[in-house]
């Protein structure tokens, strides 16, 4: 019988995480490194990426930094090559970094669409494709896309963002189907509203909106970045070995709430 604890054993696994220096990505890269994985952090700002690597190393973890801009899809294969040069393998890719354009639906330009599709769909897919070629040689691996509850739900001024998140969930299902025969699993993690340092300041400054948001979350608060770690760990580990093409929603119950709590639970 398999030892239950070994299901979550990711010691020595090589995991590349885009945007692993900040917000949800930082919760994932620092948490998975603590669990024994070697994490490759990819983002644009070299200083904050290297600082994240040093912070992980200071805790006794293993991390490596690669600079890239997801607005340049042609550079994605190089990230996988450099990971292989450093570690000899790649076990998981977490496509976490994303762009948002907070703009009314009718005001989006062709340039806006070009940019957000490149960052949120084209580059993550090319990164997954390059990794899949290597994973096929290795006999397997996992791809995890960080989607959003806005793939299925709506708020104002997020049409292009929501569209890209819906696109990666569909993409994940198709890649999952095609790559299952190579032992590669592809899943999505969809956070609800999450208080990253940057976002929470902006959210809190808009008090009525912030309070309305609380009203829609049965578990009583927006997510913290660390709330995403358990589901991500599950999805990159053997614990989810029979799961592919799925999305796990981690949203405090927002998606099941039909009305604000003040109305639902009014005496
Ligand atoms: N926060 C939420 O409420 C929430 C809710 C649902 C889903 N999500 C999803 O969760 C993921 C993480 O969100 P977050 O709020 O934690 O993000 P964040 O705090 O804004 O951090 C974004 C990270 O991605 C990197 N990044 C951004 N654009 C990039 C680019 N063009 N190329 C390379 N790296 C880039 C940033 O580093 P550099 O700036 O140095 O490049 C940063 O590390 C995203 O996919 C987001 O859509 C977030």
XYZ file of N, CA and C and ligand atoms in Angstrom:
849
model
N 0.839 -1.200 0.000
C 0.000 0.000 0.000
C 0.882 1.262 0.000
N 0.441 2.301 -0.751
C 1.237 3.536 -0.821
C 1.151 4.316 0.494
N 2.302 4.851 0.916
C 2.318 5.688 2.121
C 1.572 6.994 1.814
N 0.529 7.278 2.583
C -0.316 8.447 2.305
C 0.490 9.744 2.265
N 1.501 9.856 3.143
C 2.277 11.103 3.184
C 3.070 11.339 1.901
N 3.450 10.248 1.227
C 4.284 10.404 0.025
C 3.489 11.017 -1.136
N 2.143 10.989 -1.023
C 1.329 11.579 -2.094
C 1.681 13.047 -2.326
N 2.023 13.742 -1.247
C 2.313 15.179 -1.357
C 3.825 15.457 -1.374
N 4.620 14.411 -1.532
C 6.068 14.595 -1.495
C 6.556 15.211 -2.816
N 7.025 16.454 -2.764
C 7.532 17.096 -3.983
C 9.021 17.429 -3.844
N 9.668 16.817 -2.862
C 11.098 17.084 -2.649
C 11.871 16.749 -3.923
N 12.719 17.691 -4.355
C 13.556 17.474 -5.538
C 12.860 17.744 -6.864
N 11.566 18.022 -6.837
C 10.861 18.348 -8.090
C 11.295 19.739 -8.566
N 11.394 19.901 -9.885
C 11.779 21.204 -10.448
C 10.518 21.886 -10.985
N 10.184 23.031 -10.387
C 8.919 23.707 -10.713
C 9.200 25.142 -11.168
N 8.821 25.449 -12.394
C 8.985 26.817 -12.912
C 7.686 27.599 -12.652
N 7.812 28.784 -12.060
C 6.623 29.581 -11.712
C 6.773 30.991 -12.281
N 5.880 31.367 -13.192
C 5.935 32.744 -13.681
C 5.302 33.662 -12.626
N 5.907 34.842 -12.461
C 5.408 35.771 -11.437
C 5.584 35.218 -10.034
N 6.601 34.370 -9.857
C 6.819 33.732 -8.549
C 7.433 34.653 -7.513
N 7.617 35.913 -7.853
C 8.266 36.863 -6.941
C 7.297 37.653 -6.088
N 6.009 37.603 -6.418
C 5.068 38.547 -5.801
C 3.685 37.921 -5.649
N 2.875 38.447 -4.741
C 1.462 38.082 -4.658
C 1.241 36.576 -4.521
N 0.279 36.060 -5.275
C -0.046 34.626 -5.219
C 1.179 33.800 -5.633
N 1.893 34.270 -6.666
C 3.073 33.547 -7.156
C 4.123 33.372 -6.073
N 4.312 34.384 -5.252
C 5.291 34.299 -4.163
C 4.830 33.283 -3.102
N 3.525 33.287 -2.797
C 3.013 32.292 -1.837
C 3.285 30.885 -2.368
N 3.128 30.694 -3.680
C 3.347 29.366 -4.264
C 4.843 29.025 -4.309
N 5.679 29.956 -4.783
C 7.099 29.598 -4.925
C 7.749 29.399 -3.555
N 7.437 30.266 -2.582
C 8.069 30.094 -1.268
C 7.516 28.844 -0.573
N 6.209 28.596 -0.726
C 5.606 27.431 -0.078
C 6.093 26.121 -0.674
N 6.161 26.055 -1.997
C 6.591 24.806 -2.641
C 8.088 24.561 -2.405
N 8.870 25.660 -2.318
C 10.298 25.511 -1.997
C 10.451 24.978 -0.579
N 9.605 25.459 0.324
C 9.637 24.970 1.711
C 9.319 23.478 1.763
N 8.483 23.039 0.821
C 8.126 21.616 0.761
C 9.206 20.790 0.048
N 10.294 21.448 -0.369
C 11.441 20.706 -0.904
C 11.637 20.791 -2.407
N 10.751 21.518 -3.115
C 10.930 21.648 -4.570
C 12.014 22.676 -4.881
N 12.645 22.524 -6.060
C 13.527 23.574 -6.582
C 12.649 24.457 -7.455
N 12.576 25.750 -7.134
C 11.670 26.598 -7.899
C 12.439 27.580 -8.786
N 11.977 27.692 -10.013
C 12.554 28.636 -10.970
C 11.563 29.790 -11.089
N 11.984 30.962 -10.649
C 11.093 32.131 -10.642
C 11.333 32.958 -11.906
N 10.252 33.247 -12.607
C 10.335 34.022 -13.856
C 9.493 35.287 -13.703
N 10.084 36.431 -13.955
C 9.306 37.685 -14.000
C 10.137 38.742 -14.723
N 9.572 39.967 -14.848
C 10.287 41.015 -15.588
C 11.338 41.715 -14.732
N 10.984 42.065 -13.512
C 11.878 42.878 -12.678
C 12.948 42.037 -12.021
N 14.187 42.152 -12.552
C 15.276 41.297 -12.060
C 15.499 41.466 -10.556
N 15.425 42.736 -10.091
C 15.739 42.980 -8.678
C 14.785 42.209 -7.755
N 13.472 42.313 -8.037
C 12.521 41.638 -7.133
C 12.548 40.123 -7.334
N 12.864 39.665 -8.557
C 12.989 38.223 -8.785
C 14.176 37.656 -8.016
N 15.308 38.365 -8.083
C 16.499 37.869 -7.374
C 16.317 37.963 -5.862
N 15.578 38.999 -5.422
C 15.320 39.131 -3.977
C 14.471 37.948 -3.496
N 13.503 37.531 -4.325
C 12.657 36.382 -3.957
C 13.502 35.108 -3.861
N 14.408 34.940 -4.827
C 15.299 33.765 -4.811
C 16.146 33.766 -3.538
N 16.702 34.943 -3.198
C 17.548 35.023 -1.999
C 16.747 34.727 -0.739
N 15.489 35.207 -0.705
C 14.647 34.963 0.480
C 14.392 33.465 0.649
N 14.186 32.752 -0.463
C 13.969 31.294 -0.392
C 15.260 30.604 0.058
N 16.389 31.045 -0.519
C 17.672 30.426 -0.148
C 17.988 30.666 1.335
N 17.627 31.852 1.824
C 17.894 32.171 3.236
C 17.117 31.241 4.166
N 15.995 30.707 3.678
C 15.193 29.748 4.469
C 15.663 28.310 4.245
N 16.752 28.138 3.478
C 17.275 26.792 3.229
C 16.691 26.136 1.990
N 15.908 26.878 1.209
C 15.291 26.313 0.005
C 16.170 26.503 -1.227
N 15.751 25.912 -2.334
C 16.500 26.024 -3.582
C 15.675 26.803 -4.607
N 16.246 27.867 -5.154
C 15.522 28.669 -6.151
C 16.509 29.236 -7.149
N 15.984 29.582 -8.314
C 16.816 30.082 -9.412
C 16.004 31.145 -10.129
N 16.671 32.175 -10.637
C 15.929 33.271 -11.275
C 16.157 33.316 -12.786
N 15.059 33.513 -13.533
C 15.163 33.763 -14.976
C 14.319 34.983 -15.317
N 14.921 35.916 -16.028
C 14.179 37.131 -16.406
C 13.471 36.915 -17.738
N 12.202 37.304 -17.789
C 11.472 37.242 -19.064
C 10.245 38.131 -18.991
N 9.783 38.544 -20.168
C 8.542 39.314 -20.278
C 7.563 38.484 -21.109
N 6.425 38.156 -20.525
C 5.445 37.319 -21.233
C 4.842 38.044 -22.438
N 5.111 39.322 -22.554
C 4.663 40.032 -23.760
C 5.544 39.683 -24.959
N 6.587 38.865 -24.726
C 7.481 38.422 -25.812
C 7.433 36.890 -25.917
N 6.370 36.375 -26.559
C 6.145 34.913 -26.575
C 7.303 34.112 -27.157
N 8.068 34.722 -28.076
C 9.152 33.969 -28.728
C 10.259 33.595 -27.739
N 10.281 34.232 -26.559
C 11.349 33.933 -25.583
C 10.990 32.746 -24.669
N 9.780 32.221 -24.769
C 9.336 31.177 -23.819
C 10.152 29.877 -23.890
N 10.454 29.352 -25.115
C 11.211 28.085 -25.150
C 12.558 28.190 -24.428
N 13.177 29.376 -24.484
C 14.473 29.583 -23.848
C 14.404 29.365 -22.326
N 13.238 29.670 -21.728
C 13.095 29.503 -20.271
C 13.164 28.023 -19.891
N 12.562 27.199 -20.747
C 12.610 25.759 -20.480
C 14.041 25.252 -20.688
N 14.686 25.728 -21.778
C 16.074 25.309 -22.049
C 16.993 25.646 -20.881
N 16.842 26.867 -20.363
C 17.723 27.291 -19.261
C 17.437 26.499 -17.982
N 16.171 26.137 -17.795
C 15.825 25.312 -16.626
C 16.477 23.933 -16.742
N 16.451 23.380 -17.964
C 17.060 22.053 -18.192
C 18.586 22.140 -18.004
N 19.172 23.259 -18.520
C 20.623 23.426 -18.350
C 20.990 23.433 -16.871
N 20.141 24.080 -16.060
C 20.441 24.220 -14.629
C 20.164 22.931 -13.854
N 18.987 22.308 -14.114
C 18.550 21.190 -13.262
C 18.473 19.835 -13.966
N 18.562 19.853 -15.312
C 18.499 18.588 -16.047
C 17.090 18.078 -16.290
N 16.083 18.743 -15.722
C 14.708 18.294 -15.923
C 13.728 19.421 -15.559
N 12.469 19.209 -15.869
C 11.423 20.141 -15.428
C 10.186 19.289 -15.112
N 9.697 19.385 -13.887
C 8.579 18.525 -13.453
C 7.234 19.236 -13.505
N 7.255 20.556 -13.337
C 5.980 21.282 -13.368
C 6.198 22.713 -13.837
N 5.193 23.234 -14.528
C 5.167 24.663 -14.865
C 3.909 25.236 -14.234
N 4.067 26.328 -13.500
C 2.884 27.029 -12.981
C 2.791 28.361 -13.729
N 1.826 28.447 -14.629
C 1.606 29.675 -15.393
C 0.768 30.609 -14.531
N 1.453 31.416 -13.725
C 0.763 32.253 -12.738
C 0.664 33.724 -13.147
N 1.734 34.283 -13.740
C 1.729 35.730 -14.032
C 0.639 36.070 -15.045
N 0.047 37.234 -14.879
C -1.004 37.650 -15.822
C -1.107 39.169 -15.831
N -1.683 39.672 -16.913
C -1.953 41.113 -17.019
C -3.456 41.337 -16.880
N -3.820 42.531 -16.367
C -5.234 42.926 -16.321
C -5.347 44.267 -17.011
N -6.396 44.439 -17.789
C -6.679 45.764 -18.350
C -8.027 46.184 -17.771
N -7.991 47.134 -16.844
C -9.237 47.549 -16.186
C -9.910 48.604 -17.050
N -10.694 48.130 -18.004
C -11.228 49.022 -19.036
C -12.641 48.581 -19.399
N -13.520 49.539 -19.694
C -14.872 49.190 -20.122
C -14.810 48.361 -21.415
N -15.777 47.464 -21.579
C -15.758 46.533 -22.717
C -15.649 47.264 -24.050
N -16.385 48.364 -24.191
C -16.424 49.043 -25.489
C -15.162 49.870 -25.763
N -14.293 50.018 -24.764
C -13.132 50.895 -24.944
C -11.843 50.149 -25.275
N -11.900 48.835 -25.343
C -10.674 48.079 -25.640
C -10.199 48.341 -27.073
N -8.883 48.560 -27.202
C -8.301 48.758 -28.532
C -7.717 47.430 -29.029
N -7.366 47.407 -30.293
C -6.714 46.210 -30.855
C -5.389 45.951 -30.138
N -4.706 47.041 -29.748
C -3.414 46.889 -29.048
C -3.637 46.266 -27.661
N -4.722 46.689 -26.980
C -5.042 46.099 -25.667
C -5.212 44.592 -25.813
N -6.017 44.197 -26.823
C -6.278 42.776 -27.031
C -5.004 42.025 -27.361
N -4.175 42.620 -28.219
C -2.934 41.969 -28.612
C -2.074 41.709 -27.373
N -1.964 42.731 -26.500
C -1.110 42.629 -25.318
C -1.625 41.567 -24.336
N -2.906 41.663 -23.991
C -3.419 40.767 -22.936
C -3.477 39.314 -23.421
N -3.735 39.127 -24.709
C -3.722 37.752 -25.233
C -2.306 37.171 -25.202
N -1.314 38.017 -25.548
C 0.076 37.543 -25.515
C 0.472 37.117 -24.094
N 0.203 38.008 -23.127
C 0.675 37.755 -21.756
C -0.113 36.624 -21.082
N -1.425 36.603 -21.280
C -2.267 35.681 -20.501
C -2.556 34.359 -21.196
N -2.389 34.309 -22.533
C -2.747 33.072 -23.243
C -1.577 32.532 -24.078
N -1.033 33.378 -24.974
C -0.049 32.862 -25.942
C 1.245 32.418 -25.239
N 1.808 33.288 -24.408
C 3.065 32.910 -23.740
C 2.883 31.738 -22.776
N 1.824 31.741 -21.927
C 1.631 30.559 -21.069
C 1.506 29.274 -21.878
N 0.814 29.353 -23.020
C 0.677 28.137 -23.828
C 2.025 27.716 -24.399
N 2.799 28.680 -24.926
C 4.110 28.319 -25.505
C 5.050 27.752 -24.446
N 4.940 28.286 -23.236
C 5.765 27.767 -22.137
C 5.354 26.329 -21.824
N 4.038 26.105 -21.765
C 3.535 24.738 -21.521
C 3.968 23.802 -22.646
N 3.895 24.269 -23.902
C 4.265 23.432 -25.049
C 5.739 23.014 -24.966
N 6.620 24.003 -24.691
C 8.059 23.692 -24.616
C 8.330 22.723 -23.477
N 7.656 22.956 -22.333
C 7.858 22.069 -21.184
C 7.334 20.673 -21.518
N 6.208 20.615 -22.233
C 5.602 19.305 -22.542
C 6.539 18.454 -23.399
N 7.288 19.102 -24.301
C 8.226 18.347 -25.155
C 9.281 17.671 -24.273
N 9.780 18.417 -23.281
C 10.764 17.848 -22.349
C 10.111 16.812 -21.426
N 8.895 17.106 -20.941
C 8.208 16.178 -20.016
C 7.910 14.845 -20.698
N 7.606 14.925 -21.989
C 7.346 13.699 -22.757
C 8.600 12.809 -22.726
N 9.770 13.444 -22.899
C 11.039 12.679 -22.835
C 11.233 12.080 -21.443
N 10.816 12.821 -20.416
C 11.009 12.371 -19.028
C 9.980 11.331 -18.599
N 8.885 11.219 -19.365
C 7.832 10.275 -18.991
C 6.699 10.900 -18.211
N 6.681 12.235 -18.122
C 5.528 12.878 -17.478
C 5.849 14.219 -16.839
N 4.819 14.865 -16.324
C 4.972 16.162 -15.666
C 3.598 16.783 -15.469
N 3.587 17.982 -14.895
C 2.291 18.659 -14.698
C 2.388 20.125 -15.129
N 1.282 20.596 -15.689
C 1.144 22.014 -16.037
C -0.022 22.540 -15.209
N 0.181 23.693 -14.585
C -0.899 24.313 -13.817
C -1.082 25.752 -14.299
N -2.284 26.057 -14.763
C -2.607 27.438 -15.139
C -3.327 28.105 -13.979
N -2.906 29.315 -13.620
C -3.671 30.064 -12.623
C -4.705 30.889 -13.379
N -5.944 30.484 -13.229
C -7.041 31.161 -13.909
C -7.637 32.201 -12.960
N -8.944 32.317 -12.924
C -9.618 33.274 -12.031
C -11.086 32.905 -11.962
N -11.734 33.271 -10.852
C -13.195 33.075 -10.804
C -13.856 33.888 -11.918
N -13.141 34.907 -12.450
C -13.738 35.743 -13.505
C -13.726 35.058 -14.877
N -13.240 33.810 -14.924
C -13.435 33.017 -16.149
C -14.919 32.694 -16.296
N -15.606 32.603 -15.175
C -17.028 32.203 -15.197
C -17.949 33.293 -14.656
N -17.453 34.110 -13.721
C -18.296 35.150 -13.144
C -17.907 36.497 -13.738
N -18.617 37.545 -13.344
C -18.356 38.840 -13.978
C -18.239 39.965 -12.953
N -17.373 40.927 -13.229
C -17.469 42.256 -12.614
C -17.170 43.272 -13.723
N -17.442 44.496 -13.463
C -17.250 45.517 -14.489
C -15.762 45.714 -14.816
N -15.484 46.119 -16.009
C -14.148 46.486 -16.505
C -13.113 45.351 -16.455
N -13.605 44.104 -16.633
C -12.667 42.973 -16.657
C -12.956 42.058 -17.857
N -13.558 42.609 -18.931
C -13.993 41.717 -20.019
C -12.816 41.008 -20.687
N -11.736 41.752 -20.995
C -10.618 41.092 -21.689
C -9.910 40.123 -20.746
N -9.778 40.532 -19.483
C -9.141 39.656 -18.485
C -9.946 38.361 -18.331
N -11.264 38.503 -18.146
C -12.123 37.321 -17.993
C -12.069 36.434 -19.226
N -12.021 37.057 -20.400
C -11.970 36.279 -21.645
C -10.686 35.448 -21.712
N -9.568 36.033 -21.282
C -8.303 35.275 -21.342
C -8.305 34.130 -20.329
N -8.972 34.341 -19.191
C -9.011 33.277 -18.180
C -9.910 32.132 -18.668
N -11.020 32.480 -19.344
C -11.849 31.432 -19.950
C -11.059 30.670 -21.004
N -10.230 31.419 -21.750
C -9.431 30.785 -22.817
C -8.439 29.780 -22.239
N -7.768 30.130 -21.142
C -6.766 29.167 -20.628
C -7.432 27.943 -20.004
N -8.651 28.118 -19.479
C -9.339 26.929 -18.945
C -9.687 25.967 -20.095
N -10.129 26.516 -21.227
C -10.422 25.669 -22.395
C -9.128 25.052 -22.933
N -8.086 25.889 -23.011
C -6.779 25.408 -23.487
C -6.290 24.244 -22.620
N -6.426 24.402 -21.313
C -5.962 23.357 -20.386
C -6.688 22.041 -20.664
N -7.978 22.111 -20.929
C -8.726 20.868 -21.204
C -8.210 20.200 -22.478
N -7.955 21.000 -23.526
C -7.472 20.413 -24.791
C -6.058 19.854 -24.637
N -5.187 20.606 -23.988
C -3.824 20.093 -23.780
C -3.873 18.832 -22.919
N -4.754 18.840 -21.915
C -4.876 17.674 -21.017
C -5.236 16.431 -21.826
N -6.163 16.598 -22.746
C -6.592 15.460 -23.567
C -5.425 14.940 -24.414
N -4.747 15.871 -25.101
C -3.687 15.444 -26.026
C -2.454 14.885 -25.313
N -2.147 15.450 -24.144
C -0.884 15.090 -23.494
C -1.024 13.996 -22.444
N -2.249 13.551 -22.184
C -2.456 12.484 -21.187
C -1.650 11.247 -21.583
N -1.547 11.004 -22.893
C -0.828 9.788 -23.330
C 0.671 9.875 -23.080
N 1.168 11.062 -22.768
C 2.597 11.211 -22.420
C 2.800 11.290 -20.896
N 1.724 11.118 -20.143
C 1.838 11.208 -18.677
C 1.864 12.643 -18.175
N 1.412 13.577 -19.025
C 1.415 14.995 -18.622
C -0.007 15.410 -18.244
N -0.165 15.919 -17.023
C -1.480 16.370 -16.570
C -1.538 17.900 -16.639
N -2.704 18.421 -17.010
C -2.869 19.878 -17.155
C -4.135 20.288 -16.406
N -3.998 21.162 -15.422
C -5.147 21.607 -14.626
C -5.088 23.108 -14.388
N -6.163 23.642 -13.836
C -6.218 25.075 -13.506
C -6.588 25.257 -12.043
N -6.050 26.329 -11.482
C -6.439 26.790 -10.150
C -7.064 28.171 -10.348
N -8.306 28.327 -9.907
C -8.987 29.613 -10.115
C -9.222 30.311 -8.774
N -8.382 31.311 -8.455
C -8.603 32.038 -7.201
C -9.799 32.976 -7.317
N -10.433 33.221 -6.176
C -11.370 34.332 -6.092
C -10.585 35.583 -5.747
N -11.269 36.649 -5.406
C -10.605 37.910 -5.105
C -9.572 37.707 -3.996
N -8.324 38.043 -4.291
C -7.215 37.736 -3.378
C -6.456 38.998 -3.006
N -6.237 39.166 -1.707
C -5.591 40.393 -1.232
C -4.079 40.315 -1.375
N -3.597 40.553 -2.572
C -2.159 40.716 -2.757
C -1.837 42.126 -2.269
N -0.584 42.379 -1.868
C -0.286 43.697 -1.298
C -0.747 44.839 -2.212
N -0.483 44.690 -3.495
C -0.816 45.758 -4.449
C -2.328 45.939 -4.579
N -3.007 44.814 -4.744
C -4.441 44.848 -5.014
C -5.227 45.272 -3.784
N -4.792 44.804 -2.590
C -5.607 45.070 -1.408
C -5.623 46.556 -1.091
N -4.504 47.262 -1.336
C -4.505 48.702 -1.090
C -5.526 49.390 -1.979
N -5.548 48.957 -3.257
C -6.489 49.548 -4.205
C -7.934 49.214 -3.816
N -8.158 47.947 -3.417
C -9.508 47.516 -3.064
C -10.005 48.251 -1.826
N -9.119 48.357 -0.821
C -9.539 48.960 0.448
C -9.851 50.437 0.286
N -9.192 51.081 -0.689
C -9.429 52.512 -0.869
C -10.825 52.757 -1.462
N -11.458 51.729 -2.001
C -12.816 51.855 -2.540
C -13.763 51.140 -1.567
N -14.102 51.812 -0.446
C -14.800 51.156 0.662
C -16.128 50.493 0.272
N -17.031 51.170 -0.449
C -18.314 50.521 -0.759
C -18.125 49.231 -1.572
N -17.187 49.274 -2.504
C -16.927 48.091 -3.335
C -16.341 46.959 -2.490
N -15.440 47.330 -1.593
C -14.781 46.352 -0.727
C -15.815 45.686 0.188
N -16.730 46.502 0.725
C -17.771 45.944 1.607
C -18.740 45.067 0.821
N -19.068 45.479 -0.394
C -19.978 44.687 -1.235
C -19.349 43.322 -1.547
N -18.041 43.349 -1.747
C -17.319 42.101 -2.032
C -17.423 41.145 -0.844
N -17.149 41.676 0.366
C -17.261 40.863 1.586
C -18.634 40.227 1.688
N -19.635 40.991 1.312
C -21.022 40.530 1.407
C -21.293 39.309 0.526
N -20.491 39.132 -0.507
C -20.728 38.032 -1.460
C -19.889 36.792 -1.133
N -19.065 36.877 -0.064
C -18.165 35.746 0.220
C -18.622 35.024 1.485
N -19.248 33.856 1.329
C -19.762 33.141 2.502
C -18.699 32.906 3.575
N -17.453 32.633 3.186
C -16.423 32.381 4.210
C -15.908 33.678 4.858
N -16.451 34.804 4.461
C -16.308 36.014 5.269
C -15.171 36.957 4.961
N -14.274 36.619 4.048
C -13.146 37.520 3.747
C -12.611 37.189 2.364
N -11.984 38.181 1.717
C -11.276 37.860 0.466
C -10.133 36.882 0.770
N -9.649 36.211 -0.249
C -8.550 35.255 -0.048
C -7.251 35.982 0.277
N -6.356 35.257 0.953
C -4.964 35.704 1.094
C -4.135 34.845 0.141
N -3.001 35.347 -0.353
C -2.208 34.554 -1.304
C -1.956 33.121 -0.836
N -1.714 32.961 0.476
C -1.411 31.628 1.002
C -2.579 30.652 0.910
N -3.795 31.190 0.773
C -4.964 30.304 0.623
C -4.867 29.474 -0.654
N -4.003 29.873 -1.592
C -3.903 29.164 -2.874
C -2.875 28.026 -2.826
N -2.061 28.007 -1.754
C -0.939 27.055 -1.724
C -1.403 25.592 -1.678
N -2.398 25.294 -0.855
C -2.826 23.895 -0.695
C -3.292 23.291 -2.011
N -4.128 24.035 -2.732
C -4.661 23.510 -4.000
C -3.538 23.368 -5.027
N -2.607 24.343 -5.053
C -1.492 24.262 -6.014
C -0.599 23.061 -5.695
N -0.304 22.886 -4.426
C 0.541 21.759 -3.988
C -0.108 20.444 -4.411
N -1.418 20.334 -4.137
C -2.185 19.144 -4.542
C -2.050 18.911 -6.053
N -2.221 19.982 -6.831
C -2.281 19.816 -8.288
C -0.923 19.521 -8.934
N 0.183 19.864 -8.268
C 1.496 19.528 -8.852
C 2.072 18.246 -8.247
N 1.339 17.644 -7.311
C 1.888 16.457 -6.636
C 1.177 15.186 -7.099
N 1.701 14.053 -6.636
C 1.099 12.759 -6.984
C -0.287 12.595 -6.365
N -0.629 13.450 -5.396
C -1.950 13.356 -4.767
C -3.071 13.555 -5.791
N -2.761 14.268 -6.887
C -3.791 14.526 -7.917
C -3.506 13.725 -9.188
N -2.797 12.624 -9.024
C -2.276 11.913 -10.198
C -3.357 11.411 -11.164
N -4.606 11.269 -10.691
C -5.672 10.788 -11.587
C -6.568 11.943 -12.041
N -6.063 13.165 -11.947
C -6.877 14.337 -12.283
C -6.243 15.114 -13.418
N -6.982 15.381 -14.457
C -6.461 16.244 -15.521
C -7.594 16.950 -16.244
N -7.287 18.157 -16.753
C -8.280 18.941 -17.497
C -9.310 19.601 -16.607
N -8.988 19.764 -15.307
C -9.976 20.290 -14.354
C -9.564 21.659 -13.811
N -10.558 22.346 -13.259
C -10.287 23.624 -12.584
C -10.746 23.521 -11.138
N -9.867 23.889 -10.225
C -10.268 23.983 -8.813
C -10.476 25.456 -8.490
N -11.668 25.766 -8.018
C -12.024 27.137 -7.666
C -11.767 27.331 -6.172
N -10.958 28.337 -5.831
C -10.665 28.612 -4.409
C -11.124 30.043 -4.145
N -12.394 30.186 -3.780
C -12.990 31.530 -3.764
C -13.828 31.843 -2.527
N -13.661 31.051 -1.477
C -14.406 31.332 -0.231
C -15.911 31.131 -0.390
N -16.302 30.496 -1.495
C -17.730 30.236 -1.716
C -18.437 31.299 -2.536
N -17.673 32.273 -3.045
C -18.268 33.371 -3.827
C -19.158 32.835 -4.959
N -18.656 31.786 -5.617
C -19.360 31.258 -6.795
C -20.698 30.604 -6.454
N -20.903 30.254 -5.179
C -22.186 29.607 -4.848
C -23.167 30.597 -4.222
N -22.692 31.840 -3.975
C -23.569 32.829 -3.328
C -24.472 33.477 -4.371
N -25.757 33.496 -4.102
C -26.678 34.101 -5.056
C -27.041 35.527 -4.672
N -26.854 35.862 -3.396
C -27.215 37.209 -2.917
C -26.246 37.633 -1.813
N -26.158 38.941 -1.535
C -25.315 39.390 -0.422
C -25.780 38.771 0.901
N -24.821 38.549 1.814
C -25.164 37.927 3.103
C -26.199 38.738 3.874
N -26.131 40.066 3.751
C -27.066 40.922 4.500
C -28.518 40.627 4.101
N -28.720 40.223 2.853
C -30.071 39.890 2.388
C -30.401 38.444 2.755
N -29.433 37.540 2.482
C -29.677 36.102 2.724
C -30.003 35.825 4.178
N -29.256 36.434 5.084
C -29.404 36.077 6.502
C -30.151 37.138 7.314
N -30.872 38.000 6.607
C -31.658 39.027 7.316
C -32.740 38.327 8.134
N -33.007 38.824 9.364
C -34.019 38.162 10.188
C -35.401 38.232 9.529
N -5.214 38.835 -6.913
C -6.428 38.422 -7.233
O -7.455 38.902 -6.699
C -6.605 37.334 -8.245
C -7.881 36.765 -8.403
C -8.059 35.756 -9.328
C -6.994 35.318 -10.100
N -5.768 35.900 -9.945
C -4.681 35.406 -10.794
O -3.595 34.997 -9.983
C -2.370 35.220 -10.666
C -1.443 36.045 -9.802
O -2.108 37.264 -9.510
P -1.542 38.304 -8.435
O -2.676 39.188 -8.081
O -0.776 37.580 -7.383
O -0.539 39.130 -9.355
P 0.409 40.353 -8.984
O 0.479 40.561 -7.508
O -0.039 41.465 -9.841
O 1.791 39.759 -9.489
C 1.961 39.505 -10.838
C 3.293 38.811 -11.003
O 3.476 38.507 -12.365
C 4.668 39.128 -12.860
N 4.353 39.612 -14.204
C 3.352 40.471 -14.553
N 3.385 40.708 -15.874
C 4.402 39.981 -16.377
C 4.964 39.824 -17.667
N 4.491 40.490 -18.727
N 6.021 38.987 -17.804
C 6.552 38.333 -16.755
N 6.064 38.446 -15.507
C 5.024 39.271 -15.311
C 4.969 40.264 -11.883
O 6.360 40.530 -11.755
P 7.061 41.709 -12.613
O 6.170 42.907 -12.512
O 8.410 41.905 -12.002
O 7.152 41.163 -13.997
C 4.438 39.661 -10.584
O 5.401 38.815 -10.016
C -2.746 35.876 -11.992
O -2.860 34.891 -12.997
C -4.113 36.470 -11.705
O -4.875 36.616 -12.884
C -5.546 36.888 -9.041
